[in-house]
Amino acid sequence: MSALEPRVPQRSVPVPSQPQGGILGSAYRTLSIGIISVIFLIAFEATAVGTAMPVAARELDGIALYAFAFSAYFTTSLFGMVLSGQWADRQGPLRPLTVGIGAFAAGLVCAGTAGDMWVFVLGRAVQGFGGGLVIVALYVVVSRAYEERLRPAIMAAFAASWVVPSIVGPLAAGTVTEHLGWRWVFLGIPGLVVVPLVVALPAIRRTASGPVDTGAPPAAFDRRRIRLAFGISLGAGLLQYAAQDLRWLSLVPAVAGAALLVPAVRGLLPRGTYLARRGLPSVVLLRGVAAGSFIAAESFVPLMLVTQRGLSPTLAGFSLAAGGLTWAGGSWLQSKGRMAPYRERSMVLGMVLVAAAIAGAPAVLIQSVPVWTLALAWAVGCLGMGLVIGSTSVLLLELSAPEEAGANSAALQISDALANVVLLAAGGAAFAVLGGGAVGAGHAVSEGAGGATHPAAFLVVFLPMACVALVGAWVATRLDPRPAPAPAEPAPTP
């Protein structure tokens, strides 16, 4: 049986010989602080870069490629995820984590020194490769180093590590962008790499390095999966390029991208994922639906506020800050032991909240609607995401044997990144068709919304993503691998 085929779940074997205590107890304190610091770095980058992106795209004359600047990150991360999963399963998570952090920093430097939009996109692609290596390696660390009872708590801590960056990141990035320039947002972040390298890596070396079975010879890399990973990245890139270059000739890369993407997806994700089969396939599918719909919509929020409502980059980014708190709150709720029997129901509720937030966000296109309503709506959506994302991570590890944790974690992250690429491509294409490339043209950020306005270009992004999130609410009803019991037959009347 393949590691990614659906199977009746067997609870992962808890790590033996570990003393009792929480994730900050003496046995786990250094490791927890180290890996949380890595997540903190990724979170700070995401919130800061999102704030600076509208200004960077405008100065590089790349508004038409705005969605590509986000999706390039996810495109290359697909290859990084598969490579990291195999690397971590065979040699432990230490090396992919180290290489990933280095690539992440190099991509930031490339983007920060870019002279045109395509070089900027290249930097984002290098970042994505590093991010893909890092995130899967961290999941393997959690699977190997933490007892099963502690995994919901460490996932909640991952979510909580987004709180401070969500509040400080937009404010800091907006201030730097307005006074020093957007480039320093990218060039300043690599300095933060030193902290996770110093703190996390020694702790991981002690607790989670090396293969699962140290007595067995190291297994060779699965070359077929590596080829599929390359195919899925190249196919996603071609599809994204075709979506940004809206000409009949673009059908050629679109068809080539689909031809590469479809067989690669079928080979890398659990069988039955896109049929929403019960258990692991639906867990993986839900992760993609939730993350893809939410990130595709959120990527356009700062641009909408800057160009349509005249907010500064600082205020546009800061409008999403409350979401960090509510996301962490949702993740904390799902981590409580008493919530375990209601996990699937809470995930259905989470996806409904996400759909409502995405559908309500474009109300700010109406000038009489206060801008703060978007901040409120997004806080509600982030609460739903906290309930869903943390729970999918916990369920995935519950359904994975220890030796499968890397491959299955890679599948979860592939679903996440691939949905981001596809939905950003679709949203970016629709945005461009309805005049999005001209949004904000001819005026500086500080001049407000006095330039061209194209509200329909934003509506065609947000409303379809809300529908995708509603599909996720249905998928969340299929996470239990056991079908619901049939109702009992009524007793025959005598």
CSV table of C-alpha atoms in Angstrom, one decimal:
chain,number,residue,atom,x,y,z
A,1,MET,CA,0.0,0.0,0.0
A,2,SER,CA,1.3,3.4,-0.9
A,3,ALA,CA,2.0,5.9,1.9
A,4,LEU,CA,-0.5,8.2,0.4
A,5,GLU,CA,-3.3,5.8,-0.2
A,6,PRO,CA,-6.4,6.2,2.0
A,7,ARG,CA,-6.4,3.7,4.8
A,8,VAL,CA,-8.2,3.0,8.1
A,9,PRO,CA,-6.4,5.3,10.5
A,10,GLN,CA,-4.1,3.9,13.1
A,11,ARG,CA,-3.2,6.4,15.7
A,12,SER,CA,0.4,7.4,15.5
A,13,VAL,CA,2.6,5.8,18.1
A,14,PRO,CA,3.4,8.3,20.9
A,15,VAL,CA,7.1,9.1,21.3
A,16,PRO,CA,8.3,6.7,23.9
A,17,SER,CA,10.2,7.5,27.1
A,18,GLN,CA,9.2,11.2,27.1
A,19,PRO,CA,8.6,12.8,30.5
A,20,GLN,CA,5.2,14.3,31.2
A,21,GLY,CA,4.8,18.0,30.8
A,22,GLY,CA,3.5,20.6,28.3
A,23,ILE,CA,5.2,21.9,25.2
A,24,LEU,CA,7.1,24.4,27.4
A,25,GLY,CA,8.1,21.8,30.0
A,26,SER,CA,11.7,21.1,30.6
A,27,ALA,CA,11.7,18.2,28.1
A,28,TYR,CA,10.4,20.4,25.2
A,29,ARG,CA,11.1,24.0,26.1
A,30,THR,CA,14.1,24.6,23.9
A,31,LEU,CA,12.7,22.7,20.9
A,32,SER,CA,9.3,24.5,21.1
A,33,ILE,CA,10.9,27.9,21.4
A,34,GLY,CA,13.2,27.1,18.4
A,35,ILE,CA,10.5,25.9,16.0
A,36,ILE,CA,8.0,28.5,17.0
A,37,SER,CA,10.7,31.1,16.2
A,38,VAL,CA,10.9,29.7,12.7
A,39,ILE,CA,7.1,30.0,12.3
A,40,PHE,CA,7.4,33.6,13.7
A,41,LEU,CA,9.9,34.4,11.0
A,42,ILE,CA,7.7,33.1,8.2
A,43,ALA,CA,4.7,34.9,9.7
A,44,PHE,CA,6.5,38.2,9.9
A,45,GLU,CA,7.6,37.9,6.3
A,46,ALA,CA,4.1,37.1,5.1
A,47,THR,CA,2.5,40.0,6.9
A,48,ALA,CA,5.2,42.5,6.1
A,49,VAL,CA,5.6,41.6,2.4
A,50,GLY,CA,1.8,41.7,1.9
A,51,THR,CA,1.8,45.3,3.1
A,52,ALA,CA,4.6,46.3,0.8
A,53,MET,CA,3.5,44.4,-2.2
A,54,PRO,CA,1.1,47.0,-3.7
A,55,VAL,CA,3.9,49.7,-3.7
A,56,ALA,CA,6.5,47.3,-5.0
A,57,ALA,CA,4.3,46.2,-7.9
A,58,ARG,CA,3.5,49.7,-8.8
A,59,GLU,CA,7.1,51.0,-8.8
A,60,LEU,CA,8.2,48.0,-10.8
A,61,ASP,CA,5.3,48.6,-13.3
A,62,GLY,CA,3.9,45.2,-12.5
A,63,ILE,CA,0.3,45.6,-11.3
A,64,ALA,CA,-0.8,43.2,-14.1
A,65,LEU,CA,1.5,40.6,-12.5
A,66,TYR,CA,0.4,41.3,-9.0
A,67,ALA,CA,-1.2,37.8,-8.4
A,68,PHE,CA,1.9,36.2,-9.9
A,69,ALA,CA,4.1,37.8,-7.3
A,70,PHE,CA,2.2,35.8,-4.7
A,71,SER,CA,1.6,32.6,-6.6
A,72,ALA,CA,5.3,32.3,-7.6
A,73,TYR,CA,6.0,31.6,-4.0
A,74,PHE,CA,3.5,28.8,-3.8
A,75,THR,CA,4.5,27.3,-7.2
A,76,THR,CA,8.1,26.6,-6.3
A,77,SER,CA,7.2,25.6,-2.8
A,78,LEU,CA,5.4,22.6,-4.3
A,79,PHE,CA,8.7,21.1,-5.4
A,80,GLY,CA,10.3,22.0,-2.1
A,81,MET,CA,7.6,20.3,-0.1
A,82,VAL,CA,7.9,16.9,-1.9
A,83,LEU,CA,11.7,17.1,-1.7
A,84,SER,CA,11.6,18.0,2.0
A,85,GLY,CA,9.1,15.1,2.7
A,86,GLN,CA,11.4,12.5,1.2
A,87,TRP,CA,14.6,14.1,2.6
A,88,ALA,CA,13.1,14.3,6.1
A,89,ASP,CA,11.8,10.7,6.1
A,90,ARG,CA,15.2,9.4,5.0
A,91,GLN,CA,17.7,11.5,6.8
A,92,GLY,CA,15.7,13.5,9.3
A,93,PRO,CA,14.3,17.1,9.2
A,94,LEU,CA,17.5,18.9,10.1
A,95,ARG,CA,19.1,19.3,6.7
A,96,PRO,CA,16.0,20.3,4.7
A,97,LEU,CA,15.2,22.8,7.5
A,98,THR,CA,18.6,24.4,7.3
A,99,VAL,CA,18.7,24.6,3.5
A,100,GLY,CA,15.2,25.9,3.5
A,101,ILE,CA,15.9,28.8,5.8
A,102,GLY,CA,18.9,29.7,3.7
A,103,ALA,CA,16.9,29.7,0.4
A,104,PHE,CA,14.1,31.7,2.1
A,105,ALA,CA,16.6,34.4,3.0
A,106,ALA,CA,18.3,34.4,-0.4
A,107,GLY,CA,14.9,34.9,-2.1
A,108,LEU,CA,14.2,37.9,0.1
A,109,VAL,CA,17.4,39.5,-1.0
A,110,CYS,CA,16.7,38.8,-4.7
A,111,ALA,CA,13.3,40.4,-4.4
A,112,GLY,CA,14.6,43.4,-2.5
A,113,THR,CA,17.2,44.2,-5.1
A,114,ALA,CA,15.0,43.6,-8.2
A,115,GLY,CA,15.0,46.1,-11.0
A,116,ASP,CA,11.9,44.8,-12.7
A,117,MET,CA,8.8,42.8,-11.9
A,118,TRP,CA,10.1,39.5,-13.3
A,119,VAL,CA,13.2,39.5,-11.2
A,120,PHE,CA,11.0,40.3,-8.2
A,121,VAL,CA,8.9,37.3,-9.1
A,122,LEU,CA,12.1,35.2,-9.4
A,123,GLY,CA,13.0,36.2,-5.8
A,124,ARG,CA,9.6,35.2,-4.6
A,125,ALA,CA,10.0,31.8,-6.3
A,126,VAL,CA,13.3,31.2,-4.5
A,127,GLN,CA,11.6,32.1,-1.3
A,128,GLY,CA,8.9,29.6,-2.0
A,129,PHE,CA,11.3,26.8,-2.5
A,130,GLY,CA,12.9,27.5,0.8
A,131,GLY,CA,9.5,27.9,2.5
A,132,GLY,CA,8.4,24.5,1.1
A,133,LEU,CA,11.4,22.8,2.6
A,134,VAL,CA,10.9,24.4,5.9
A,135,ILE,CA,7.2,23.8,6.5
A,136,VAL,CA,7.3,20.1,5.8
A,137,ALA,CA,10.4,19.6,7.9
A,138,LEU,CA,8.7,21.3,10.8
A,139,TYR,CA,5.7,18.9,10.6
A,140,VAL,CA,8.1,16.0,10.7
A,141,VAL,CA,9.8,17.5,13.8
A,142,VAL,CA,6.3,17.7,15.4
A,143,SER,CA,5.5,14.1,14.5
A,144,ARG,CA,8.8,12.7,15.8
A,145,ALA,CA,9.5,14.8,18.9
A,146,TYR,CA,6.1,15.4,20.5
A,147,GLU,CA,3.7,12.9,22.1
A,148,GLU,CA,0.4,12.7,20.4
A,149,ARG,CA,-1.4,14.5,23.3
A,150,LEU,CA,0.9,17.5,22.8
A,151,ARG,CA,0.5,17.9,19.0
A,152,PRO,CA,-2.7,20.0,19.2
A,153,ALA,CA,-1.0,22.4,21.6
A,154,ILE,CA,2.1,22.9,19.4
A,155,MET,CA,-0.1,23.5,16.4
A,156,ALA,CA,-2.0,26.1,18.5
A,157,ALA,CA,1.4,27.6,19.4
A,158,PHE,CA,2.3,27.8,15.7
A,159,ALA,CA,-0.9,29.8,15.1
A,160,ALA,CA,-0.3,32.0,18.2
A,161,SER,CA,3.1,32.9,16.8
A,162,TRP,CA,1.3,34.8,14.0
A,163,VAL,CA,-0.3,37.2,16.5
A,164,VAL,CA,2.6,39.6,17.1
A,165,PRO,CA,3.7,39.6,13.4
A,166,SER,CA,0.0,40.3,12.4
A,167,ILE,CA,0.0,43.4,14.6
A,168,VAL,CA,3.6,44.6,14.3
A,169,GLY,CA,4.3,43.4,10.7
A,170,PRO,CA,1.9,45.7,8.8
A,171,LEU,CA,2.7,48.7,11.0
A,172,ALA,CA,6.5,48.2,10.7
A,173,ALA,CA,6.4,47.3,7.0
A,174,GLY,CA,4.1,50.3,6.2
A,175,THR,CA,6.3,52.7,8.1
A,176,VAL,CA,9.4,51.4,6.4
A,177,THR,CA,7.7,51.5,3.0
A,178,GLU,CA,6.5,55.1,3.4
A,179,HIS,CA,9.8,56.5,4.8
A,180,LEU,CA,12.6,54.3,3.5
A,181,GLY,CA,11.1,52.4,0.6
A,182,TRP,CA,9.6,49.0,0.0
A,183,ARG,CA,13.0,47.4,-0.7
A,184,TRP,CA,14.0,47.6,2.9
A,185,VAL,CA,11.0,45.5,3.9
A,186,PHE,CA,12.6,42.6,2.0
A,187,LEU,CA,16.2,43.3,2.7
A,188,GLY,CA,15.7,43.7,6.5
A,189,ILE,CA,13.9,40.4,7.1
A,190,PRO,CA,16.9,38.1,6.4
A,191,GLY,CA,18.6,39.3,9.5
A,192,LEU,CA,15.9,37.5,11.5
A,193,VAL,CA,17.2,34.2,10.1
A,194,VAL,CA,19.9,34.1,12.7
A,195,VAL,CA,17.5,33.6,15.6
A,196,PRO,CA,15.8,30.3,14.4
A,197,LEU,CA,19.2,29.0,13.2
A,198,VAL,CA,20.8,29.5,16.6
A,199,VAL,CA,17.8,28.3,18.7
A,200,ALA,CA,16.0,25.6,16.7
A,201,LEU,CA,18.7,23.6,14.9
A,202,PRO,CA,20.6,22.3,18.0
A,203,ALA,CA,17.4,21.2,19.7
A,204,ILE,CA,16.2,19.4,16.5
A,205,ARG,CA,19.6,17.7,16.2
A,206,ARG,CA,19.1,16.3,19.7
A,207,THR,CA,15.4,15.2,19.4
A,208,ALA,CA,14.4,14.6,15.8
A,209,SER,CA,17.4,14.1,13.6
A,210,GLY,CA,18.3,11.0,11.6
A,211,PRO,CA,16.0,8.4,10.0
A,212,VAL,CA,13.1,6.8,11.9
A,213,ASP,CA,14.9,3.4,11.9
A,214,THR,CA,18.5,4.2,12.6
A,215,GLY,CA,19.5,0.5,12.2
A,216,ALA,CA,18.2,0.3,8.6
A,217,PRO,CA,20.3,1.5,5.6
A,218,PRO,CA,19.2,4.9,4.3
A,219,ALA,CA,16.5,4.5,1.6
A,220,ALA,CA,17.1,6.0,-1.8
A,221,PHE,CA,15.1,9.0,-2.9
A,222,ASP,CA,12.0,8.1,-4.9
A,223,ARG,CA,13.0,9.5,-8.3
A,224,ARG,CA,9.5,9.1,-9.6
A,225,ARG,CA,8.1,11.4,-6.9
A,226,ILE,CA,10.8,13.9,-7.5
A,227,ARG,CA,9.9,13.9,-11.2
A,228,LEU,CA,6.3,14.4,-10.3
A,229,ALA,CA,7.2,17.2,-8.0
A,230,PHE,CA,9.1,18.9,-10.8
A,231,GLY,CA,6.2,18.4,-13.1
A,232,ILE,CA,3.7,19.9,-10.6
A,233,SER,CA,5.8,22.9,-10.1
A,234,LEU,CA,6.5,23.5,-13.8
A,235,GLY,CA,2.8,22.8,-14.7
A,236,ALA,CA,1.6,25.3,-12.1
A,237,GLY,CA,4.1,27.9,-13.3
A,238,LEU,CA,2.9,27.5,-16.9
A,239,LEU,CA,-0.7,27.7,-15.9
A,240,GLN,CA,0.0,30.9,-13.8
A,241,TYR,CA,1.9,32.5,-16.7
A,242,ALA,CA,-1.0,31.7,-19.1
A,243,ALA,CA,-3.4,33.3,-16.7
A,244,GLN,CA,-1.4,36.5,-16.6
A,245,ASP,CA,-0.8,36.8,-20.4
A,246,LEU,CA,-4.4,36.9,-21.7
A,247,ARG,CA,-3.8,36.2,-25.4
A,248,TRP,CA,-4.9,33.3,-27.6
A,249,LEU,CA,-1.3,32.2,-27.8
A,250,SER,CA,-1.4,31.7,-24.0
A,251,LEU,CA,-3.5,28.6,-24.6
A,252,VAL,CA,-0.2,26.8,-25.5
A,253,PRO,CA,1.4,27.1,-22.0
A,254,ALA,CA,-2.0,26.6,-20.4
A,255,VAL,CA,-2.5,23.2,-22.1
A,256,ALA,CA,1.1,22.2,-21.4
A,257,GLY,CA,0.7,23.2,-17.8
A,258,ALA,CA,-2.5,21.2,-17.4
A,259,ALA,CA,-0.8,18.2,-19.1
A,260,LEU,CA,2.0,18.3,-16.5
A,261,LEU,CA,-0.2,19.1,-13.6
A,262,VAL,CA,-2.9,16.5,-13.7
A,263,PRO,CA,-0.8,13.3,-13.6
A,264,ALA,CA,1.6,14.9,-11.1
A,265,VAL,CA,-1.3,15.7,-8.7
A,266,ARG,CA,-2.7,12.2,-9.1
A,267,GLY,CA,0.6,10.7,-8.2
A,268,LEU,CA,1.4,13.0,-5.2
A,269,LEU,CA,-1.9,13.4,-3.4
A,270,PRO,CA,-3.8,10.6,-1.6
A,271,ARG,CA,-6.0,8.5,-4.0
A,272,GLY,CA,-9.5,9.9,-4.0
A,273,THR,CA,-8.5,13.4,-2.8
A,274,TYR,CA,-10.5,15.3,-5.5
A,275,LEU,CA,-13.4,12.9,-5.1
A,276,ALA,CA,-13.4,13.9,-1.4
A,277,ARG,CA,-13.2,10.3,-0.2
A,278,ARG,CA,-13.5,10.0,3.6
A,279,GLY,CA,-10.5,10.2,5.9
A,280,LEU,CA,-7.1,11.3,4.8
A,281,PRO,CA,-8.1,12.3,1.2
A,282,SER,CA,-10.7,14.7,2.5
A,283,VAL,CA,-8.4,16.1,5.1
A,284,VAL,CA,-5.9,17.0,2.4
A,285,LEU,CA,-8.5,18.4,0.1
A,286,LEU,CA,-10.0,20.6,2.8
A,287,ARG,CA,-6.6,22.1,3.6
A,288,GLY,CA,-6.3,23.2,-0.1
A,289,VAL,CA,-9.8,24.5,-0.3
A,290,ALA,CA,-9.5,26.5,2.9
A,291,ALA,CA,-6.1,27.9,2.3
A,292,GLY,CA,-6.6,28.6,-1.4
A,293,SER,CA,-9.9,30.5,-1.1
A,294,PHE,CA,-8.7,32.5,1.9
A,295,ILE,CA,-5.2,33.4,0.6
A,296,ALA,CA,-6.4,34.2,-2.9
A,297,ALA,CA,-8.9,36.7,-1.4
A,298,GLU,CA,-6.6,38.1,1.2
A,299,SER,CA,-3.9,38.8,-1.4
A,300,PHE,CA,-6.1,41.5,-2.9
A,301,VAL,CA,-7.3,43.1,0.3
A,302,PRO,CA,-4.4,45.6,0.7
A,303,LEU,CA,-4.5,46.5,-3.0
A,304,MET,CA,-8.3,47.1,-2.8
A,305,LEU,CA,-7.9,49.3,0.3
A,306,VAL,CA,-5.0,51.3,-1.2
A,307,THR,CA,-6.5,51.9,-4.6
A,308,GLN,CA,-10.2,52.0,-4.0
A,309,ARG,CA,-10.4,53.6,-0.6
A,310,GLY,CA,-7.2,55.6,-0.5
A,311,LEU,CA,-5.6,54.0,2.6
A,312,SER,CA,-1.9,54.2,3.2
A,313,PRO,CA,0.0,50.9,2.9
A,314,THR,CA,0.3,51.0,6.7
A,315,LEU,CA,-3.4,51.3,7.4
A,316,ALA,CA,-4.2,48.8,4.6
A,317,GLY,CA,-2.0,46.1,6.1
A,318,PHE,CA,-3.0,47.0,9.6
A,319,SER,CA,-6.7,46.4,8.8
A,320,LEU,CA,-5.9,42.7,8.8
A,321,ALA,CA,-4.1,42.8,12.2
A,322,ALA,CA,-7.0,41.7,14.3
A,323,GLY,CA,-7.1,38.5,12.2
A,324,GLY,CA,-3.9,37.3,13.9
A,325,LEU,CA,-5.6,37.3,17.3
A,326,THR,CA,-8.7,35.6,16.1
A,327,TRP,CA,-6.8,33.0,14.1
A,328,ALA,CA,-4.8,32.2,17.2
A,329,GLY,CA,-8.0,32.0,19.2
A,330,GLY,CA,-9.5,29.5,16.8
A,331,SER,CA,-6.4,27.4,16.9
A,332,TRP,CA,-6.4,27.5,20.7
A,333,LEU,CA,-10.0,26.4,20.8
A,334,GLN,CA,-9.3,23.4,18.5
A,335,SER,CA,-6.4,22.4,20.7
A,336,LYS,CA,-8.5,21.9,23.8
A,337,GLY,CA,-9.1,18.2,24.7
A,338,ARG,CA,-12.8,18.7,25.2
A,339,MET,CA,-13.2,19.9,21.6
A,340,ALA,CA,-11.9,16.7,20.1
A,341,PRO,CA,-15.3,15.0,19.8
A,342,TYR,CA,-16.6,18.0,18.0
A,343,ARG,CA,-13.6,18.6,15.7
A,344,GLU,CA,-15.4,17.9,12.4
A,345,ARG,CA,-18.4,20.1,13.4
A,346,SER,CA,-16.1,23.0,14.4
A,347,MET,CA,-14.4,22.7,11.0
A,348,VAL,CA,-17.7,23.0,9.2
A,349,LEU,CA,-18.4,26.1,11.2
A,350,GLY,CA,-15.0,27.4,10.5
A,351,MET,CA,-15.5,27.1,6.7
A,352,VAL,CA,-18.8,28.9,6.9
A,353,LEU,CA,-17.2,31.8,8.8
A,354,VAL,CA,-14.4,31.9,6.1
A,355,ALA,CA,-17.0,32.1,3.3
A,356,ALA,CA,-19.0,34.8,5.1
A,357,ALA,CA,-15.8,36.9,5.6
A,358,ILE,CA,-14.7,36.6,2.0
A,359,ALA,CA,-18.2,37.5,0.7
A,360,GLY,CA,-18.5,40.5,3.0
A,361,ALA,CA,-15.0,42.0,2.3
A,362,PRO,CA,-15.9,43.8,-1.0
A,363,ALA,CA,-18.6,45.7,0.8
A,364,VAL,CA,-15.9,48.4,1.4
A,365,LEU,CA,-16.0,49.1,-2.4
A,366,ILE,CA,-19.2,51.1,-1.5
A,367,GLN,CA,-17.8,54.4,-0.3
A,368,SER,CA,-20.4,54.9,2.4
A,369,VAL,CA,-19.4,51.6,4.1
A,370,PRO,CA,-16.8,52.2,6.9
A,371,VAL,CA,-13.4,50.6,6.2
A,372,TRP,CA,-13.4,49.1,9.7
A,373,THR,CA,-16.1,46.7,8.6
A,374,LEU,CA,-13.5,44.8,6.5
A,375,ALA,CA,-11.3,44.5,9.6
A,376,LEU,CA,-14.2,43.0,11.5
A,377,ALA,CA,-15.2,40.6,8.7
A,378,TRP,CA,-11.6,39.4,8.3
A,379,ALA,CA,-11.3,38.8,12.0
A,380,VAL,CA,-14.3,36.5,11.7
A,381,GLY,CA,-12.8,34.7,8.8
A,382,CYS,CA,-9.5,34.3,10.6
A,383,LEU,CA,-11.3,32.7,13.5
A,384,GLY,CA,-12.7,30.1,11.1
A,385,MET,CA,-9.2,29.5,9.6
A,386,GLY,CA,-7.8,28.9,13.0
A,387,LEU,CA,-10.4,26.2,13.7
A,388,VAL,CA,-9.7,24.6,10.3
A,389,ILE,CA,-6.0,24.8,9.7
A,390,GLY,CA,-4.9,23.6,13.1
A,391,SER,CA,-7.4,20.7,13.0
A,392,THR,CA,-6.3,19.5,9.5
A,393,SER,CA,-2.7,19.3,10.8
A,394,VAL,CA,-3.8,17.4,13.9
A,395,LEU,CA,-5.9,15.0,11.9
A,396,LEU,CA,-3.2,14.4,9.3
A,397,LEU,CA,-0.7,13.3,12.0
A,398,GLU,CA,-3.4,11.1,13.6
A,399,LEU,CA,-3.9,9.3,10.3
A,400,SER,CA,-0.2,8.9,9.6
A,401,ALA,CA,2.2,6.2,10.8
A,402,PRO,CA,5.6,7.8,12.0
A,403,GLU,CA,7.4,6.6,8.9
A,404,GLU,CA,4.7,8.2,6.7
A,405,ALA,CA,4.7,11.6,8.4
A,406,GLY,CA,7.0,13.3,5.9
A,407,ALA,CA,5.2,12.1,2.8
A,408,ASN,CA,1.7,12.8,4.1
A,409,SER,CA,2.7,16.2,5.5
A,410,ALA,CA,4.1,17.0,2.0
A,411,ALA,CA,0.7,16.0,0.5
A,412,LEU,CA,-1.1,18.3,2.9
A,413,GLN,CA,1.2,21.2,2.1
A,414,ILE,CA,1.0,20.4,-1.7
A,415,SER,CA,-2.7,20.7,-1.5
A,416,ASP,CA,-2.4,24.0,0.3
A,417,ALA,CA,0.1,25.5,-2.1
A,418,LEU,CA,-1.4,24.1,-5.3
A,419,ALA,CA,-4.9,25.5,-4.4
A,420,ASN,CA,-3.2,28.9,-3.8
A,421,VAL,CA,-1.6,28.8,-7.2
A,422,VAL,CA,-4.7,27.7,-9.1
A,423,LEU,CA,-7.1,30.0,-7.3
A,424,LEU,CA,-4.7,33.0,-7.5
A,425,ALA,CA,-4.2,32.3,-11.2
A,426,ALA,CA,-8.0,32.2,-11.7
A,427,GLY,CA,-8.5,35.3,-9.6
A,428,GLY,CA,-5.6,37.2,-11.2
A,429,ALA,CA,-6.9,36.4,-14.7
A,430,ALA,CA,-10.4,37.5,-13.9
A,431,PHE,CA,-9.0,40.6,-12.2
A,432,ALA,CA,-7.0,41.5,-15.3
A,433,VAL,CA,-9.9,40.9,-17.7
A,434,LEU,CA,-12.1,43.4,-15.8
A,435,GLY,CA,-9.5,46.1,-15.9
A,436,GLY,CA,-7.4,45.2,-12.8
A,437,GLY,CA,-4.1,46.0,-14.6
A,438,ALA,CA,-5.2,49.7,-14.7
A,439,VAL,CA,-6.2,49.8,-11.0
A,440,GLY,CA,-4.4,52.7,-9.3
A,441,ALA,CA,-2.6,53.7,-12.5
A,442,GLY,CA,-1.3,57.2,-12.6
A,443,HIS,CA,-1.3,58.1,-9.0
A,444,ALA,CA,1.0,57.5,-6.0
A,445,VAL,CA,0.0,55.5,-3.0
A,446,SER,CA,-0.3,58.6,-0.9
A,447,GLU,CA,-2.7,60.3,-3.2
A,448,GLY,CA,-5.6,58.0,-2.3
A,449,ALA,CA,-8.2,56.6,-4.6
A,450,GLY,CA,-8.2,59.4,-7.1
A,451,GLY,CA,-7.1,57.3,-10.0
A,452,ALA,CA,-8.9,54.6,-12.0
A,453,THR,CA,-11.4,52.5,-10.1
A,454,HIS,CA,-12.5,49.1,-11.1
A,455,PRO,CA,-14.7,47.6,-8.4
A,456,ALA,CA,-15.9,44.8,-10.6
A,457,ALA,CA,-12.3,43.6,-10.9
A,458,PHE,CA,-12.3,43.0,-7.2
A,459,LEU,CA,-15.8,41.5,-7.0
A,460,VAL,CA,-14.8,38.8,-9.5
A,461,VAL,CA,-12.0,37.7,-7.2
A,462,PHE,CA,-13.9,37.7,-3.8
A,463,LEU,CA,-17.3,36.3,-4.7
A,464,PRO,CA,-16.0,33.1,-6.4
A,465,MET,CA,-13.6,32.5,-3.5
A,466,ALA,CA,-16.5,32.7,-1.1
A,467,CYS,CA,-18.2,29.9,-3.1
A,468,VAL,CA,-15.1,27.8,-2.9
A,469,ALA,CA,-15.0,28.2,0.8
A,470,LEU,CA,-18.6,27.0,1.0
A,471,VAL,CA,-17.6,23.8,-0.9
A,472,GLY,CA,-15.0,23.4,1.9
A,473,ALA,CA,-17.8,23.3,4.5
A,474,TRP,CA,-19.2,20.3,2.7
A,475,VAL,CA,-15.8,18.6,2.5
A,476,ALA,CA,-15.4,19.1,6.3
A,477,THR,CA,-18.3,16.7,6.8
A,478,ARG,CA,-16.2,13.9,5.3
A,479,LEU,CA,-13.2,13.9,7.5
A,480,ASP,CA,-14.1,10.9,9.6
A,481,PRO,CA,-12.9,7.8,7.7
A,482,ARG,CA,-15.8,5.8,9.0
A,483,PRO,CA,-19.1,6.5,7.3
A,484,ALA,CA,-22.0,7.7,9.5
A,485,PRO,CA,-24.0,4.8,10.9
A,486,ALA,CA,-27.2,4.2,9.2
A,487,PRO,CA,-30.4,5.0,11.2
A,488,ALA,CA,-31.7,2.0,13.0
A,489,GLU,CA,-34.7,0.2,11.5
A,490,PRO,CA,-37.9,0.8,13.4
A,491,ALA,CA,-39.1,-2.3,15.2
A,492,PRO,CA,-41.9,-4.0,13.4
A,493,THR,CA,-45.3,-3.6,14.9
A,494,PRO,CA,-46.9,-6.8,16.1
